[in-house]
JSON list of C-alpha atoms in Angstrom, two decimals:
[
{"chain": "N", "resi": 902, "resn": "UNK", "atom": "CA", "xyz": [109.95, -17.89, 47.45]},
{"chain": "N", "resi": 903, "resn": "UNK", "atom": "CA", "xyz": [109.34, -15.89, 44.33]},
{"chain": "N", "resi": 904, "resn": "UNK", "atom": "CA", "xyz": [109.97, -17.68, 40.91]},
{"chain": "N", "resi": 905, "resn": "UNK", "atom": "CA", "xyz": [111.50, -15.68, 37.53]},
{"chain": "N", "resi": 906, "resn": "UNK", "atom": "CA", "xyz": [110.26, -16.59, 34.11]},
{"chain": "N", "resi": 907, "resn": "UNK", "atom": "CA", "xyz": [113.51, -17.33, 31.98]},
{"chain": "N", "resi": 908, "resn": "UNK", "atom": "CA", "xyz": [114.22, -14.65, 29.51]},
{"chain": "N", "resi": 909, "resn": "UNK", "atom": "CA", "xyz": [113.97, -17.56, 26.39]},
{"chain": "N", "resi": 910, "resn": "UNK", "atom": "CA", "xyz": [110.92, -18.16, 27.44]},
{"chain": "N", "resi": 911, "resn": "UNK", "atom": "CA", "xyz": [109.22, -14.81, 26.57]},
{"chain": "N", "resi": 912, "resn": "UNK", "atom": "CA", "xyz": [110.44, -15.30, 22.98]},
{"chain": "N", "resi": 913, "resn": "UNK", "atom": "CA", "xyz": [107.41, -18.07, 23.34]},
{"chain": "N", "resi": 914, "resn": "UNK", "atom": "CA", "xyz": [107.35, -21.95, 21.13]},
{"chain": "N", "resi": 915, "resn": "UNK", "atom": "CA", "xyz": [106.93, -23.76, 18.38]},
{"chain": "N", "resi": 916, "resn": "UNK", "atom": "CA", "xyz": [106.18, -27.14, 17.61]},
{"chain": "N", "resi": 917, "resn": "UNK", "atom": "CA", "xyz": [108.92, -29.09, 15.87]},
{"chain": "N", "resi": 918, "resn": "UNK", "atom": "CA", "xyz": [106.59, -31.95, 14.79]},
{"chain": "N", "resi": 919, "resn": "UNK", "atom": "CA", "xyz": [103.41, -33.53, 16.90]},
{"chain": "N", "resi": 920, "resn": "UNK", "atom": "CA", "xyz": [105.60, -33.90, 20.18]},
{"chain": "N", "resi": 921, "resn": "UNK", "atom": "CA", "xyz": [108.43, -31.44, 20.22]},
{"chain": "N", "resi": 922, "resn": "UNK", "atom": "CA", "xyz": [108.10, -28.07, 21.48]},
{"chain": "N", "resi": 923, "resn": "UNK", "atom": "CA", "xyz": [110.86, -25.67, 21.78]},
{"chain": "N", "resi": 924, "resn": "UNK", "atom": "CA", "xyz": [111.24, -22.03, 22.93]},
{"chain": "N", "resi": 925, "resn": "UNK", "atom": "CA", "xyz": [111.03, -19.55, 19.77]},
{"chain": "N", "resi": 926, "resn": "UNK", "atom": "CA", "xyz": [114.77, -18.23, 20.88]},
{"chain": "N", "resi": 927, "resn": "UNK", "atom": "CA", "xyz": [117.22, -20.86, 20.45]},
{"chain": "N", "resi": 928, "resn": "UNK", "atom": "CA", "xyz": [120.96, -20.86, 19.96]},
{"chain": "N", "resi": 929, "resn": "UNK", "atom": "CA", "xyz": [123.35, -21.60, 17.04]},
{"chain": "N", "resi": 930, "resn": "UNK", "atom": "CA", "xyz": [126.70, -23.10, 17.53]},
{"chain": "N", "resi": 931, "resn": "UNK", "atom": "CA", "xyz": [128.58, -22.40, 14.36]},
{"chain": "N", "resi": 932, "resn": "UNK", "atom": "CA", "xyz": [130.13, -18.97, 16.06]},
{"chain": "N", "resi": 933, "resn": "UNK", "atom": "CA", "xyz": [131.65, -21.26, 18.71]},
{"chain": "N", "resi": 934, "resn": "UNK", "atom": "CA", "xyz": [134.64, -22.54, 16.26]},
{"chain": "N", "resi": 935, "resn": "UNK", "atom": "CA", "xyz": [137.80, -21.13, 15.40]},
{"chain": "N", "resi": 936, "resn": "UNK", "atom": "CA", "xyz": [138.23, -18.48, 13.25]},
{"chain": "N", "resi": 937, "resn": "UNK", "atom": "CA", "xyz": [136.80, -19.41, 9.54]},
{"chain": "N", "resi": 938, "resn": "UNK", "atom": "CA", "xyz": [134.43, -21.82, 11.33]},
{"chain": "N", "resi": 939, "resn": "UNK", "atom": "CA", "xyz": [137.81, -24.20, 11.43]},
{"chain": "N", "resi": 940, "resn": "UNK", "atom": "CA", "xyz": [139.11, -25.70, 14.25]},
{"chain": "N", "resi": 941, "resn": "UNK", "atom": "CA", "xyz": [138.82, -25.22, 18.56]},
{"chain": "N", "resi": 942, "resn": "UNK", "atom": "CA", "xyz": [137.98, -22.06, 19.55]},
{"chain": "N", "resi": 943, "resn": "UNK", "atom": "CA", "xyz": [140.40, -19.59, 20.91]},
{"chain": "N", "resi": 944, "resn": "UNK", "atom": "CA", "xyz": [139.20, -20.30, 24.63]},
{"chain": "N", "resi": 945, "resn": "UNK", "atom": "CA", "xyz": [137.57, -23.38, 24.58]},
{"chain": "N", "resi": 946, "resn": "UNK", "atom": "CA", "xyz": [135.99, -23.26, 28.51]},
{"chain": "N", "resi": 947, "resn": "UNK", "atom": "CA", "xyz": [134.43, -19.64, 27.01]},
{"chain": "N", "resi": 948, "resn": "UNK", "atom": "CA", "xyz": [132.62, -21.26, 24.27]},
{"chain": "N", "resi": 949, "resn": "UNK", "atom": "CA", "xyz": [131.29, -24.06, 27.39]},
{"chain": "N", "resi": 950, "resn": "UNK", "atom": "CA", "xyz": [130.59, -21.36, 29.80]},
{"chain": "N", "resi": 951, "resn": "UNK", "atom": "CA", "xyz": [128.15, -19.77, 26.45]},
{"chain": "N", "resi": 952, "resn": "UNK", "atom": "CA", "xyz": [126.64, -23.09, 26.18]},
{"chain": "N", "resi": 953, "resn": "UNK", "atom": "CA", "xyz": [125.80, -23.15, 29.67]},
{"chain": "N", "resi": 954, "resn": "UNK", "atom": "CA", "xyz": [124.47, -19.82, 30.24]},
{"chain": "N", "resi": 955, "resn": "UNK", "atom": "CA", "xyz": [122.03, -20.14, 26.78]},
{"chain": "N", "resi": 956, "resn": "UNK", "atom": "CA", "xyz": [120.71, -22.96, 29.11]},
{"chain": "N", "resi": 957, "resn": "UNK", "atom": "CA", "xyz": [120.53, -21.21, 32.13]},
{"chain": "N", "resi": 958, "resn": "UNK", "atom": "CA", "xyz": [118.43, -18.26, 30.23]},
{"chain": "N", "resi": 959, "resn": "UNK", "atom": "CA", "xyz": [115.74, -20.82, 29.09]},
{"chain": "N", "resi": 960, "resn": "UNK", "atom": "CA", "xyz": [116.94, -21.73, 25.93]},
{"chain": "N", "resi": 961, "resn": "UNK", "atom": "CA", "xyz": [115.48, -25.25, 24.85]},
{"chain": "N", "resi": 962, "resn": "UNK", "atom": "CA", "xyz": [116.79, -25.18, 21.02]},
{"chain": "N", "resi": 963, "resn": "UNK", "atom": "CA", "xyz": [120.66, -25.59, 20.33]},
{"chain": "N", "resi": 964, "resn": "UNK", "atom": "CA", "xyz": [121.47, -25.44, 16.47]},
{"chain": "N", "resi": 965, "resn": "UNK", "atom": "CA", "xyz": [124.48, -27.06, 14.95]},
{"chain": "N", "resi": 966, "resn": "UNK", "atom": "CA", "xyz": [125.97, -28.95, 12.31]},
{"chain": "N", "resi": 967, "resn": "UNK", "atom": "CA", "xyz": [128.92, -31.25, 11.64]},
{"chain": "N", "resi": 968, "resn": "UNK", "atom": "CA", "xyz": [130.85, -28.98, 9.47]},
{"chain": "N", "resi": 969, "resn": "UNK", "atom": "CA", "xyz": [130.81, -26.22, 12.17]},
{"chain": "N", "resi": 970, "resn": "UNK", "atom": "CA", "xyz": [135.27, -26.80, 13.38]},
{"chain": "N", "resi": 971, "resn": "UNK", "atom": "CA", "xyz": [134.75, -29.80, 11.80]},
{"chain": "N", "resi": 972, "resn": "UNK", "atom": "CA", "xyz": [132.54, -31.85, 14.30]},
{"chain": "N", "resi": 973, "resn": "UNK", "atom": "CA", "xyz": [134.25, -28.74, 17.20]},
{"chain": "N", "resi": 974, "resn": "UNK", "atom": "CA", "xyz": [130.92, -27.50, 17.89]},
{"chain": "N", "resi": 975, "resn": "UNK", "atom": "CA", "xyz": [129.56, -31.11, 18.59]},
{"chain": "N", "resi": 976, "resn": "UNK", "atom": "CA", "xyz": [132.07, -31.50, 20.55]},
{"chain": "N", "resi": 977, "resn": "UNK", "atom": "CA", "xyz": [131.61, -28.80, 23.27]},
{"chain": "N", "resi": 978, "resn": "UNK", "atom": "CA", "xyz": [128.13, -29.21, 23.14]},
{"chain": "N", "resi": 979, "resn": "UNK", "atom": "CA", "xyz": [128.29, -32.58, 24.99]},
{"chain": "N", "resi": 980, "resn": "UNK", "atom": "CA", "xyz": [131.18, -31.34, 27.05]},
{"chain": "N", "resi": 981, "resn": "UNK", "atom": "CA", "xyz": [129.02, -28.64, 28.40]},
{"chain": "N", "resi": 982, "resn": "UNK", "atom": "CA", "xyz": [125.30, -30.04, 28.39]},
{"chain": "N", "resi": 983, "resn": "UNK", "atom": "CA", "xyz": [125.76, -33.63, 28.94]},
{"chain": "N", "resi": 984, "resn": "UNK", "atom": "CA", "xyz": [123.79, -35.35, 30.36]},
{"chain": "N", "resi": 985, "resn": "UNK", "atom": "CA", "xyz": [121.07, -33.69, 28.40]},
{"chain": "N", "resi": 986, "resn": "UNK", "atom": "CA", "xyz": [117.79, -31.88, 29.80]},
{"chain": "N", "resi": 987, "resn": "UNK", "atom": "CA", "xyz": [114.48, -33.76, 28.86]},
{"chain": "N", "resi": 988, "resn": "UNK", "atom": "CA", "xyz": [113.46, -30.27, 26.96]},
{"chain": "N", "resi": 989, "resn": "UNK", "atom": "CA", "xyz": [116.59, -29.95, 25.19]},
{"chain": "N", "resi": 990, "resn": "UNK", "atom": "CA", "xyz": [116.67, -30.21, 21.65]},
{"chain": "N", "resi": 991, "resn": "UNK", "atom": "CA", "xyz": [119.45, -30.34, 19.68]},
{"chain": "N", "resi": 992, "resn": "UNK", "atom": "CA", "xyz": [119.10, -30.02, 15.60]},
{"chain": "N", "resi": 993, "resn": "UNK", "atom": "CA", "xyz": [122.32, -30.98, 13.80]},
{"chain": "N", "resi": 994, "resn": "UNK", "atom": "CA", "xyz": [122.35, -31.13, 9.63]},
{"chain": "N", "resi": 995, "resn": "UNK", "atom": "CA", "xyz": [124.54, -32.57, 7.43]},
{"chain": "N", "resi": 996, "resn": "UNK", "atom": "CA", "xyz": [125.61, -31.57, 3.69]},
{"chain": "N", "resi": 997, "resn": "UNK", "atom": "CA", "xyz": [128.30, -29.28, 4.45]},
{"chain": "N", "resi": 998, "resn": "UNK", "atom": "CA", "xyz": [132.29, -29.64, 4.52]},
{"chain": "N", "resi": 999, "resn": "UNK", "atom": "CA", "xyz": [135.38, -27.95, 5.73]},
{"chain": "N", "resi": 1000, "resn": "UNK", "atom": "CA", "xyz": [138.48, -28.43, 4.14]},
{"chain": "N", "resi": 1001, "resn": "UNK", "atom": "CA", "xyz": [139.77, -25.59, 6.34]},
{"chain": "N", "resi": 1002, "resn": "UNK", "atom": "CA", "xyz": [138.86, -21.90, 7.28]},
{"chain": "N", "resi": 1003, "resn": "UNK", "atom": "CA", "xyz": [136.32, -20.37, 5.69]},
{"chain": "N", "resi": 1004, "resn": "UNK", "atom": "CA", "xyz": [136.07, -23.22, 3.05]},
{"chain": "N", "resi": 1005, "resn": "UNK", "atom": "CA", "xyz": [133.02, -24.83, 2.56]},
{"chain": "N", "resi": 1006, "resn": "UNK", "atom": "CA", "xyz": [131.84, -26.92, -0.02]},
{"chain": "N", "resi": 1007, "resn": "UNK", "atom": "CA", "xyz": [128.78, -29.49, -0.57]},
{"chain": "N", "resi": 1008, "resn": "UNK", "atom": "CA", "xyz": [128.28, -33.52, -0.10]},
{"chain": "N", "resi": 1009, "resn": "UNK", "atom": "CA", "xyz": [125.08, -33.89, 0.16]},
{"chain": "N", "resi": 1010, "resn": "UNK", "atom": "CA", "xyz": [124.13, -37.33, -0.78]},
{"chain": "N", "resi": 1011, "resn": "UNK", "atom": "CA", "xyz": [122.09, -39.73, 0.89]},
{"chain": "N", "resi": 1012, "resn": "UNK", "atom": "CA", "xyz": [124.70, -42.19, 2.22]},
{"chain": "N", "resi": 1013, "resn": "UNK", "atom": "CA", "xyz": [126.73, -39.15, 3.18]},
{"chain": "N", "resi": 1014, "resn": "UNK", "atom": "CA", "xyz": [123.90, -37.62, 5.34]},
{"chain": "N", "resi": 1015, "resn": "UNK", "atom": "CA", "xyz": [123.18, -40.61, 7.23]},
{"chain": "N", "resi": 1016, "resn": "UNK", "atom": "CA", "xyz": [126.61, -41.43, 7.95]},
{"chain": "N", "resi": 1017, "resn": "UNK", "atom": "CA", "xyz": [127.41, -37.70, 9.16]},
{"chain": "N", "resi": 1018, "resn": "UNK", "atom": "CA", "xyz": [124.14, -38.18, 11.21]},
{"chain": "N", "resi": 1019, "resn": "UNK", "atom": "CA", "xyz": [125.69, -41.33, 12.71]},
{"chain": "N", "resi": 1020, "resn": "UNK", "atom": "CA", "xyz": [128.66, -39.67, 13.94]},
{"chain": "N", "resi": 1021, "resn": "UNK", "atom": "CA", "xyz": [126.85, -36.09, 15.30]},
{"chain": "N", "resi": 1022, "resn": "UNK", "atom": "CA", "xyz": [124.53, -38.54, 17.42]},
{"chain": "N", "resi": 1023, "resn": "UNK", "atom": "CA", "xyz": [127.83, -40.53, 18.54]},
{"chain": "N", "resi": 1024, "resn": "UNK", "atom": "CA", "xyz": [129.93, -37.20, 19.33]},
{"chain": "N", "resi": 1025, "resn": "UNK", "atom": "CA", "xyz": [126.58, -35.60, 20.97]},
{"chain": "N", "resi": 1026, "resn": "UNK", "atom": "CA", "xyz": [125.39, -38.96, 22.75]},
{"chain": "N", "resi": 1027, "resn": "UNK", "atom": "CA", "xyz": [122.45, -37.78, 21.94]},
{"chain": "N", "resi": 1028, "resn": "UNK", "atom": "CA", "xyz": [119.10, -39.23, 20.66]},
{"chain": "N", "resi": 1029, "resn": "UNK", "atom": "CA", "xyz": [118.21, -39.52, 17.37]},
{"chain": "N", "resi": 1030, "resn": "UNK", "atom": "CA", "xyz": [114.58, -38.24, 16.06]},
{"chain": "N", "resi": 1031, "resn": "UNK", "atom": "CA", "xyz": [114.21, -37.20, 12.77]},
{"chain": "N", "resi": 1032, "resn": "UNK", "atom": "CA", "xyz": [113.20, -33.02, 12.48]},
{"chain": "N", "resi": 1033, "resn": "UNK", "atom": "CA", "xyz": [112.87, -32.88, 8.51]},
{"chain": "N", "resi": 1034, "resn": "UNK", "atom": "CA", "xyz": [109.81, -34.12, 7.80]},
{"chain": "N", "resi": 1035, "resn": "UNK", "atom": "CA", "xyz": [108.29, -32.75, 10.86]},
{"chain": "N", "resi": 1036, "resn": "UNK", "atom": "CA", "xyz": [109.27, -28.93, 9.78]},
{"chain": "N", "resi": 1037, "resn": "UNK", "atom": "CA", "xyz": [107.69, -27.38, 7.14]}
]
């Protein structure tokens, strides 16, 4: 029984932090929305099928952000990953917002971050581990 090496993995890792690695060729969400970053995608069980298959290739690193549909992105990430590999990462920031297609403006205060982080780890059910101190 032969084994393959999955094609992520030959982009090679880096350490997010002192116990965190991730493969070098990750994936970002924010092309997963509607048009304008707005709204569902034209064919939602697409954009789950592209989740998947970044998975199946190796891919350890999924980028995304609560602005991205608003909160869409989020969204289909848990649809089509949940429940969640042990090497699976997922980096969501905060900052951004959508007041429709290809709008985006800033709210970046404190408060507003930790809320927004509140509901990306509620829409996720994922973890929460805080990345920004640990990248430079």
């Amino acid at each position: 029984m032969s084994t393959t090496t999955p094609i992520a993995a030959q982009s090679g890792t880096f350490d997010l932090g002192a116990s965190t690695t991730v493969r070098r060729l990750g994936y970002g969400t924010m092309q997963l929305t509607g048009p304008g970053v707005w709204g569902d995608p034209k064919d939602p069980a697409e954009a789950v099928r592209v989740l998947r298959r970044a998975v199946e290739l190796g891919v350890t690193f999924i980028d995304t952000a609560d602005s991205y549909g608003p909160f869409v992105a989020e969204l289909l990430i848990k649809e089509a990953l949940h429940p969640y590999s042990d090497e699976l990462v997922i980096a969501t920031k905060a900052g951004l917002t959508r007041s429709g297609p290809g709008d985006c403006g800033r709210s970046a205060g404190p408060s507003t971050c930790a809320s927004r982080r509140a509901a990306s780890v509620v829409l996720t059910d994922a973890q929460y581990a805080a990345l920004s101190a640990a990248v430079a």
